[in-house]
Coordinates of C-alpha atoms in Angstrom, one line a residue:
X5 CA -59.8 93.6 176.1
X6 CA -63.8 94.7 175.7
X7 CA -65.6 94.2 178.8
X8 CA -68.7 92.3 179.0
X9 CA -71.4 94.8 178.3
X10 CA -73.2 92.9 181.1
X11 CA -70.8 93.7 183.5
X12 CA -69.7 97.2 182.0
X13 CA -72.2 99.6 180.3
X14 CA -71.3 100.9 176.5
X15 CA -69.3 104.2 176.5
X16 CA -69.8 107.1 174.5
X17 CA -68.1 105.3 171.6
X18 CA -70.3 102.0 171.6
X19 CA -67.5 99.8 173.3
X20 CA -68.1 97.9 176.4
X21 CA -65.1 99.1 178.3
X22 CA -63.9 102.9 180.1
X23 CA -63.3 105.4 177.9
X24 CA -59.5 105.5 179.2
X25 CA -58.9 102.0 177.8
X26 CA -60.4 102.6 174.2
X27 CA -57.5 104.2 171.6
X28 CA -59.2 106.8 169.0
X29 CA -57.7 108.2 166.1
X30 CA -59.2 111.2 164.9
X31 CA -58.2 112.6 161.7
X32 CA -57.7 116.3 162.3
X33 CA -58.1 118.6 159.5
X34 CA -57.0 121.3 161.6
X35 CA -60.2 123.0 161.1
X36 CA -62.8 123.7 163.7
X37 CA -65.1 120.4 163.3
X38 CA -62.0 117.7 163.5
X39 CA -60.4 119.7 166.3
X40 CA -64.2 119.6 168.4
X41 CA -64.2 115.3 168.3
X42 CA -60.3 115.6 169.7
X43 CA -61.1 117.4 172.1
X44 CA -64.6 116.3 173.6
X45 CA -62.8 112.8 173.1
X46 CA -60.0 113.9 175.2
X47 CA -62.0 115.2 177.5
X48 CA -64.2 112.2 177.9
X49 CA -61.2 110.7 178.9
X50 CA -60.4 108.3 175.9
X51 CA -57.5 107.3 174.5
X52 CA -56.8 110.2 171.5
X53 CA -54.1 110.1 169.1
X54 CA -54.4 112.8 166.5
X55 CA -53.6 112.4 163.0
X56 CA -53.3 115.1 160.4
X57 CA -52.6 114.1 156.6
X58 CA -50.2 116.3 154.5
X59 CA -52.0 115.4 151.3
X60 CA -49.5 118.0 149.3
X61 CA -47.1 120.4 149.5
X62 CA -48.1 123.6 150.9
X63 CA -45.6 125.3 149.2
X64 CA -46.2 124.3 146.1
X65 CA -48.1 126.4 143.2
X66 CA -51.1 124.2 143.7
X67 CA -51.8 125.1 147.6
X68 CA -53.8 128.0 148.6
X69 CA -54.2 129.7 152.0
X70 CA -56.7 127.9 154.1
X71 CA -56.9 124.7 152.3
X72 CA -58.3 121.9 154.1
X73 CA -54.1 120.3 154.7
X74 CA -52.0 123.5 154.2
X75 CA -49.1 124.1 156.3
X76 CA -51.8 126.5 158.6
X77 CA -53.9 124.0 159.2
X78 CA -51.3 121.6 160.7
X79 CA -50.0 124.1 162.5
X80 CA -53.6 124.3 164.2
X81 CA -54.3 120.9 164.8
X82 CA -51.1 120.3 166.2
X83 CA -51.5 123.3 168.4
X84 CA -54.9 121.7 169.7
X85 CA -53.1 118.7 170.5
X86 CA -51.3 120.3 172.6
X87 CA -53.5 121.7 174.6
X88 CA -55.9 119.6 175.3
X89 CA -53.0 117.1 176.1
X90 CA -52.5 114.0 173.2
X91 CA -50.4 113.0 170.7
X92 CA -50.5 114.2 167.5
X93 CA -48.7 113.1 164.2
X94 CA -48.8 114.4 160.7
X95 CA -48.1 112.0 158.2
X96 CA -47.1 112.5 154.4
X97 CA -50.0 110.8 152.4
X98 CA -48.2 113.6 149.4
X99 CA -47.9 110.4 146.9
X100 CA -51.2 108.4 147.7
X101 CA -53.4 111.8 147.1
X102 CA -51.7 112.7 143.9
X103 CA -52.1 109.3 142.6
X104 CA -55.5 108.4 144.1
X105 CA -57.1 111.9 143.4
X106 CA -55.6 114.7 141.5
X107 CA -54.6 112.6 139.3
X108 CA -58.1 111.3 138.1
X109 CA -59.3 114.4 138.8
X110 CA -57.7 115.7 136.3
X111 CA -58.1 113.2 133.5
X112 CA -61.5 113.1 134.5
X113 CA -62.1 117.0 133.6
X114 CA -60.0 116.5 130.4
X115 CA -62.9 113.4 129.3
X116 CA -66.0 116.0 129.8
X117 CA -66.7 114.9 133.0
X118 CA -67.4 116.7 136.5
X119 CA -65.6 115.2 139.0
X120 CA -66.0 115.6 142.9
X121 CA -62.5 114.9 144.5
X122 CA -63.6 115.0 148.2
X123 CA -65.4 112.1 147.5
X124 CA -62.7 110.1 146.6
X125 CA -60.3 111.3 148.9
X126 CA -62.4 110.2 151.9
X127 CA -63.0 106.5 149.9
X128 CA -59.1 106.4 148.9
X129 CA -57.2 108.1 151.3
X130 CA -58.9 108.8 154.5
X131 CA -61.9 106.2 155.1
X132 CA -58.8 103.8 153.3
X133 CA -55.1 104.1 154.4
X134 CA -55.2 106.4 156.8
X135 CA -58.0 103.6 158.4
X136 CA -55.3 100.9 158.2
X137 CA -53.4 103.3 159.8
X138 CA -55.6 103.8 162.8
X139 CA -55.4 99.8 162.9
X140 CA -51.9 99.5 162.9
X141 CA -51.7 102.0 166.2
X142 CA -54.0 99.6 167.7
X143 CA -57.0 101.9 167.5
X144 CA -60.5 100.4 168.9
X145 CA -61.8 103.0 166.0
X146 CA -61.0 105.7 163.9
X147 CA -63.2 109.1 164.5
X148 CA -64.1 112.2 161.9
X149 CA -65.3 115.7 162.0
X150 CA -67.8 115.2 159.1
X151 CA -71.5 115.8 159.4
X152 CA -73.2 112.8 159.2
X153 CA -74.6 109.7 161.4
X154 CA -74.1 106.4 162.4
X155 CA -76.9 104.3 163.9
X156 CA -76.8 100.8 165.0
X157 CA -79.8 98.9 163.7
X158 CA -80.9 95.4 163.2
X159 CA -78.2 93.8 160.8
X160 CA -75.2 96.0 161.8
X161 CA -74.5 100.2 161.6
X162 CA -76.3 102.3 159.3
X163 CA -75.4 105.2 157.8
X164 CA -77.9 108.4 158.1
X165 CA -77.9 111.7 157.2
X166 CA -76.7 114.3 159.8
X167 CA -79.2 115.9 162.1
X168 CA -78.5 119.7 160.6
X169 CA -79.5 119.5 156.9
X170 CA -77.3 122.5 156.3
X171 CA -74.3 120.6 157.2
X172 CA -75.3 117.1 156.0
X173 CA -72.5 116.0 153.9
X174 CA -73.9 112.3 153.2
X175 CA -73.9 113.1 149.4
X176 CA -69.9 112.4 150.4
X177 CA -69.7 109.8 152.2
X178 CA -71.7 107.7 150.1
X179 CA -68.7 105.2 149.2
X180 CA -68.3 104.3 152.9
X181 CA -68.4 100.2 153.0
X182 CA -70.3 98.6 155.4
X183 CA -66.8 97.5 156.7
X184 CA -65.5 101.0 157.1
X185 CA -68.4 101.5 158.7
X186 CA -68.1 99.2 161.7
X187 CA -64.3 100.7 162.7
X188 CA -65.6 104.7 162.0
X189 CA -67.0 107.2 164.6
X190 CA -69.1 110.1 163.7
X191 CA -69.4 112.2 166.7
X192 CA -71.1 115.6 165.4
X193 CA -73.8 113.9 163.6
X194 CA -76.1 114.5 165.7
X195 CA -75.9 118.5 166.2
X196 CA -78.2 120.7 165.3
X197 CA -76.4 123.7 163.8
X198 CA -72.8 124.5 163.0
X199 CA -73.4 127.1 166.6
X200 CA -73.2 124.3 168.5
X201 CA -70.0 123.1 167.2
X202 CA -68.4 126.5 168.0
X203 CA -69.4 126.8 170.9
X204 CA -68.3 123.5 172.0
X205 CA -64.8 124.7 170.5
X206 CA -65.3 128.1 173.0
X207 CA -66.0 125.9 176.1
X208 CA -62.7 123.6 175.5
X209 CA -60.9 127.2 174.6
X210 CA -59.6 125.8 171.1
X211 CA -57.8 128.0 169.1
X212 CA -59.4 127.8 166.3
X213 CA -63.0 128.2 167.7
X214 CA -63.4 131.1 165.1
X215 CA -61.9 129.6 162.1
X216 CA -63.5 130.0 158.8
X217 CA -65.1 126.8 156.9
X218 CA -63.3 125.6 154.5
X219 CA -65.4 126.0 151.2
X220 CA -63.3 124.9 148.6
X221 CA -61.6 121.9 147.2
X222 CA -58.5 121.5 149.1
X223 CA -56.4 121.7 146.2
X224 CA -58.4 123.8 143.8
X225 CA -57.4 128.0 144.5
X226 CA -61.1 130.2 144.6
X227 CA -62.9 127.0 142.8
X228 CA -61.1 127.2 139.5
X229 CA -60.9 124.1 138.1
X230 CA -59.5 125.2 135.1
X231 CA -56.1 126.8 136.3
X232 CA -55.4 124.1 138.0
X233 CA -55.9 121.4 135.1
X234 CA -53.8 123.7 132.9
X235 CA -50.7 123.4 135.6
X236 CA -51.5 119.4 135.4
X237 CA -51.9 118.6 131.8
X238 CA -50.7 121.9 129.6
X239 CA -52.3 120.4 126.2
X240 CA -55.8 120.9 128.4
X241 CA -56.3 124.1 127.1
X242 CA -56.6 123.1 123.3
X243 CA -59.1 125.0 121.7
X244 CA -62.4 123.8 119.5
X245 CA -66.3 124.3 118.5
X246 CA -69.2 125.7 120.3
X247 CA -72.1 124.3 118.4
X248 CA -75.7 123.7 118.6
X249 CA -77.7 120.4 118.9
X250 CA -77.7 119.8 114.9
X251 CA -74.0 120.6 115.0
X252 CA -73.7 124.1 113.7
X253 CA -71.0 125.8 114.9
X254 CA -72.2 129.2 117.1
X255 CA -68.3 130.0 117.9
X256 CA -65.3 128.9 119.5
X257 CA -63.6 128.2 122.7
X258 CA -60.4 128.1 124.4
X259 CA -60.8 124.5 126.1
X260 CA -63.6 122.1 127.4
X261 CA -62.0 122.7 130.7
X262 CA -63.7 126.1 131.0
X263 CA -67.5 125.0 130.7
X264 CA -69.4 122.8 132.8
X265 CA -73.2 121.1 132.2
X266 CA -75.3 123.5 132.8
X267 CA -73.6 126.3 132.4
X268 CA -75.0 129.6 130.6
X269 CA -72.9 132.6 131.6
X270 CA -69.5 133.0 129.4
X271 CA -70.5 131.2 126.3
X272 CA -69.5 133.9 124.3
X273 CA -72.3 133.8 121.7
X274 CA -74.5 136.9 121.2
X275 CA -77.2 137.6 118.6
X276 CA -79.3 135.0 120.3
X277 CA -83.5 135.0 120.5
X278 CA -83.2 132.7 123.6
X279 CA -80.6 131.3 126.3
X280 CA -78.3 128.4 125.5
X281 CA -76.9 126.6 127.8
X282 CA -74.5 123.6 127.9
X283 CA -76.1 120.3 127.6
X284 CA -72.9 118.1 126.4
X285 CA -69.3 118.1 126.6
X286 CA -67.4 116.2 124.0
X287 CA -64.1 116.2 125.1
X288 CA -63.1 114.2 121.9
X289 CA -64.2 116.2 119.6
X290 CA -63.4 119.5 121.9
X291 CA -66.6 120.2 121.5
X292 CA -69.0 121.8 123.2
X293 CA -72.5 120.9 122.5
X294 CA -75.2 123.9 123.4
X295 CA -79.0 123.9 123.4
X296 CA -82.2 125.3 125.4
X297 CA -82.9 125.1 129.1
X298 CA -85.4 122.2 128.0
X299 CA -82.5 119.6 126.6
X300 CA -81.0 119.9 130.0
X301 CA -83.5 118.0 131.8
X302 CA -82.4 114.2 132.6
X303 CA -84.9 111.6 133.4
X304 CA -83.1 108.1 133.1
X305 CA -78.8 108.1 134.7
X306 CA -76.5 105.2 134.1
X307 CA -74.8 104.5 137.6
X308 CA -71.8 102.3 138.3
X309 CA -69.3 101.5 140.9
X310 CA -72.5 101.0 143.2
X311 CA -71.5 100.9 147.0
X312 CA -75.3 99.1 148.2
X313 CA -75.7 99.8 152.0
X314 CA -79.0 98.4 152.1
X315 CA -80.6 95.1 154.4
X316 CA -80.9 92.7 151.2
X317 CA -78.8 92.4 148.7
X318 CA -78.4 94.9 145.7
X319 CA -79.4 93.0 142.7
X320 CA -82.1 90.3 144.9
X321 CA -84.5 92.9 143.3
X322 CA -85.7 94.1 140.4
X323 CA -86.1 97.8 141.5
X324 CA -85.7 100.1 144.4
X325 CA -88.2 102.6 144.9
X326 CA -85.7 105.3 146.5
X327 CA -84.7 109.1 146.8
X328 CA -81.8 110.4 145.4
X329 CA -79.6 113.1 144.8
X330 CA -77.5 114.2 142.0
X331 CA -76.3 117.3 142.7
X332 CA -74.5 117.5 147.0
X333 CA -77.2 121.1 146.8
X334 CA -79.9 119.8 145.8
X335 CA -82.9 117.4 148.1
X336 CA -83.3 114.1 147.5
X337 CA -86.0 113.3 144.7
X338 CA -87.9 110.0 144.2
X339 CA -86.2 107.5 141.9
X340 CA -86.5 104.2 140.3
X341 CA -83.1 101.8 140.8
X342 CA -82.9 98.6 138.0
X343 CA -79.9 96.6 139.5
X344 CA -78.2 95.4 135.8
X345 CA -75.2 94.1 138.3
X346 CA -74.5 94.1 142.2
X347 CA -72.2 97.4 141.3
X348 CA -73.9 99.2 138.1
X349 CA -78.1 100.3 137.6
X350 CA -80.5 102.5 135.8
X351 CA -82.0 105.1 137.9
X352 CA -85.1 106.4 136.5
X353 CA -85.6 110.2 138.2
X354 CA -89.4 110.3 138.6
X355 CA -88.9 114.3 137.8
X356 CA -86.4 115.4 135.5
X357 CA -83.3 116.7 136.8
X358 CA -81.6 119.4 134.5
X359 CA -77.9 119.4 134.8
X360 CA -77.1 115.7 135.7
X361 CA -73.8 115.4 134.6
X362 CA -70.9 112.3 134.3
X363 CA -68.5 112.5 137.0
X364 CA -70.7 113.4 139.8
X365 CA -72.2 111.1 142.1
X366 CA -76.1 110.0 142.9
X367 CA -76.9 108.6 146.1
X368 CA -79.6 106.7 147.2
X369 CA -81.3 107.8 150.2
X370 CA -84.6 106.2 152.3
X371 CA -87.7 109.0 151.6
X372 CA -89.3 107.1 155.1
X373 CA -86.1 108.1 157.3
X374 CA -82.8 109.6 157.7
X375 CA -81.0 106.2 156.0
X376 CA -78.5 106.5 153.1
X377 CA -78.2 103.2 151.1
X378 CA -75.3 103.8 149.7
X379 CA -74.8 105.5 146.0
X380 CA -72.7 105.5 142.8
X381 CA -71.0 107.3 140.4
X382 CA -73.3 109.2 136.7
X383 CA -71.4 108.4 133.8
X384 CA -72.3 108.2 130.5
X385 CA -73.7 105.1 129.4
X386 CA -75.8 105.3 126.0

């Protein structure tokens, strides 16, 4: 039982008790960031108990060496455990991942769209069951490697971007509910650089204090998209049009799969006075729709599945004056939110954005501070 914080000061972790009497769950990735919290934790003195999802099989065509849950990488966090003296489990989430998020990461590629799977892997597996989990071992709270803050203020915790811009992986962990956000722990936040977390790694001795980043998708080999949707759905690779804004056709393709918004290397069409790019995909038609640099630029982006983190309700106004981002690379850029519901909006991007594509997310962000307010997903609306 909590301790009056009268009588007992906070600890590191915002409870009013010691550090030995308050259980943490940290999810352990293996890599260098999870294994830092389980072991400054540990050394704290708190209650750790490691956990390390197996989101697939690491033997299986899909895997790749250094993914973020590989056979490796379990070995590793396991091997930290050890050391620095808790228990650590590894639990099959195999099922839940392929169901939750390669499965709609595929379909979602197949409709035109751009997907971003980490996203919904920490709102459907890890900031999900493998929170209920934390619950049921009778965890005061569960704690993470990423790169992002949690600040108490007035009406509860706020989430804020991480201290290190260059690590700030808000654009994430924009899906995180205000509920989540009470039970989770975000202790590298607040560091400066990524040399501070591996140095912290070199003063605990961990073993993986010179471990590469990941920089991939977990599941996605080299960052290509396409081989993997072809070993989901076979039929993805059908072939169609390349044509031009009116419709003519310039060439053909092998599959929608292959292109992306944006995109202007590959297209396959010479003979041309000026670049195209792609400005639409239309996976129904297995087309893909080309045009000049100009038609890329985006002013006004249908948003739904809104997760609001702000002080007042979402739809108590009739705009938000906010920043956002539409692209996890790019800064936030001021924006004009029109609630149509509490979960779906116009945002009106006060400088055109080229590239903005379905699938991805745009979060909101507070240009007078560090504050996220939450986010949803692009899709494609009119």
């Amino acid at each position: 039982m909590a301790l009056d914080s009268d009588t007992h000061p906070l600890n590191s972790l915002g409870f009013a008790k010691p550090p030995a009497e308050t259980r943490v769950v940290v999810a352990m990735s293996g890599g260098v960031d999870s294994s830092v919290v389980a072991a400054q934790l540990a050394e704290e003195g708190y209650d750790v108990v490691g956990v390390t999802l197996q989101l697939y099989d690491h033997g299986a065509a899909l895997a790749k060496k250094g993914a973020c849950c590989a056979g490796r990488d379990i070995h590793d966090a396991r091997r930290v455990a050890e050391e620095m003296g808790f228990p650590h489990y590894v639990l099959d989430y195999e099922n839940i991942f392929q169901d939750a998020v390669i499965d709609e990461f595929a379909e979602s590629y197949l409709a035109g769209a751009t997907p971003v799977p980490c996203i919904r892997c920490n709102e459907r597996v890890k900031f999900k069951d493998l929170l209920e989990t934390a619950k049921d071992l009778d965890a005061d709270c569960m704690a993470t490697g990423h790169y992002i803050q949690r600040k108490m203020g007035p009406n509860g915790p706020e989430l804020h971007s991480a201290a290190d811009a260059n690590r700030d992986q808000s654009y994430f962990l924009f899906s995180t509910t205000p509920e989540q956000l009470e039970y989770l722990r975000f202790p590298l936040g607040h560091l400066k650089s990524k040399a501070e977390t591996r140095a912290l790694a070199a003063k605990y001795g961990l073993p993986v204090a010179d471990k590469p980043d990941s920089q991939d998708i977990c599941f996605v080999p080299n960052g290509n998209y396409a081989s993997v949707i072809e070993k989901l759905r076979p039929e993805a690779a059908s072939p169609g049009e390349i044509v031009d804004m009116d419709g003519n056709v310039l060439a053909r393709h092998k599959g929608v799969i292959h292109y992306t918004i944006g995109q202007r290397r590959g297209l396959g069409i010479g003979g041309l006075s000026e670049p195209l790019y792609v400005v639409k995909l239309d996976a129904d038609n297995r087309r893909v729709v080309v045009g000049p640099k100009e038609a890329l630029a985006t002013r006004k982006v249908p948003v739904r599945e809104i997760n609001w983190l702000g002080d007042a309700p979402f739809a108590s106004r009739e705009e938000w004056h906010v920043g956002v981002k539409v692209r996890s690379t790019r800064p936030p850029t001021e924006a004009v939110i029109r609630p149509i519901s509490d979960t779906e909006a116009e945002v009106e991007l006060l400088t055109p954005e080229e590239g903005v594509s379905p699938g991805q997310a745009c979060v909101f962000y507070d240009m007078d501070s560090s504050r996220i307010f939450g986010g949803g997903w692009i899709w494609r609306g009119y």
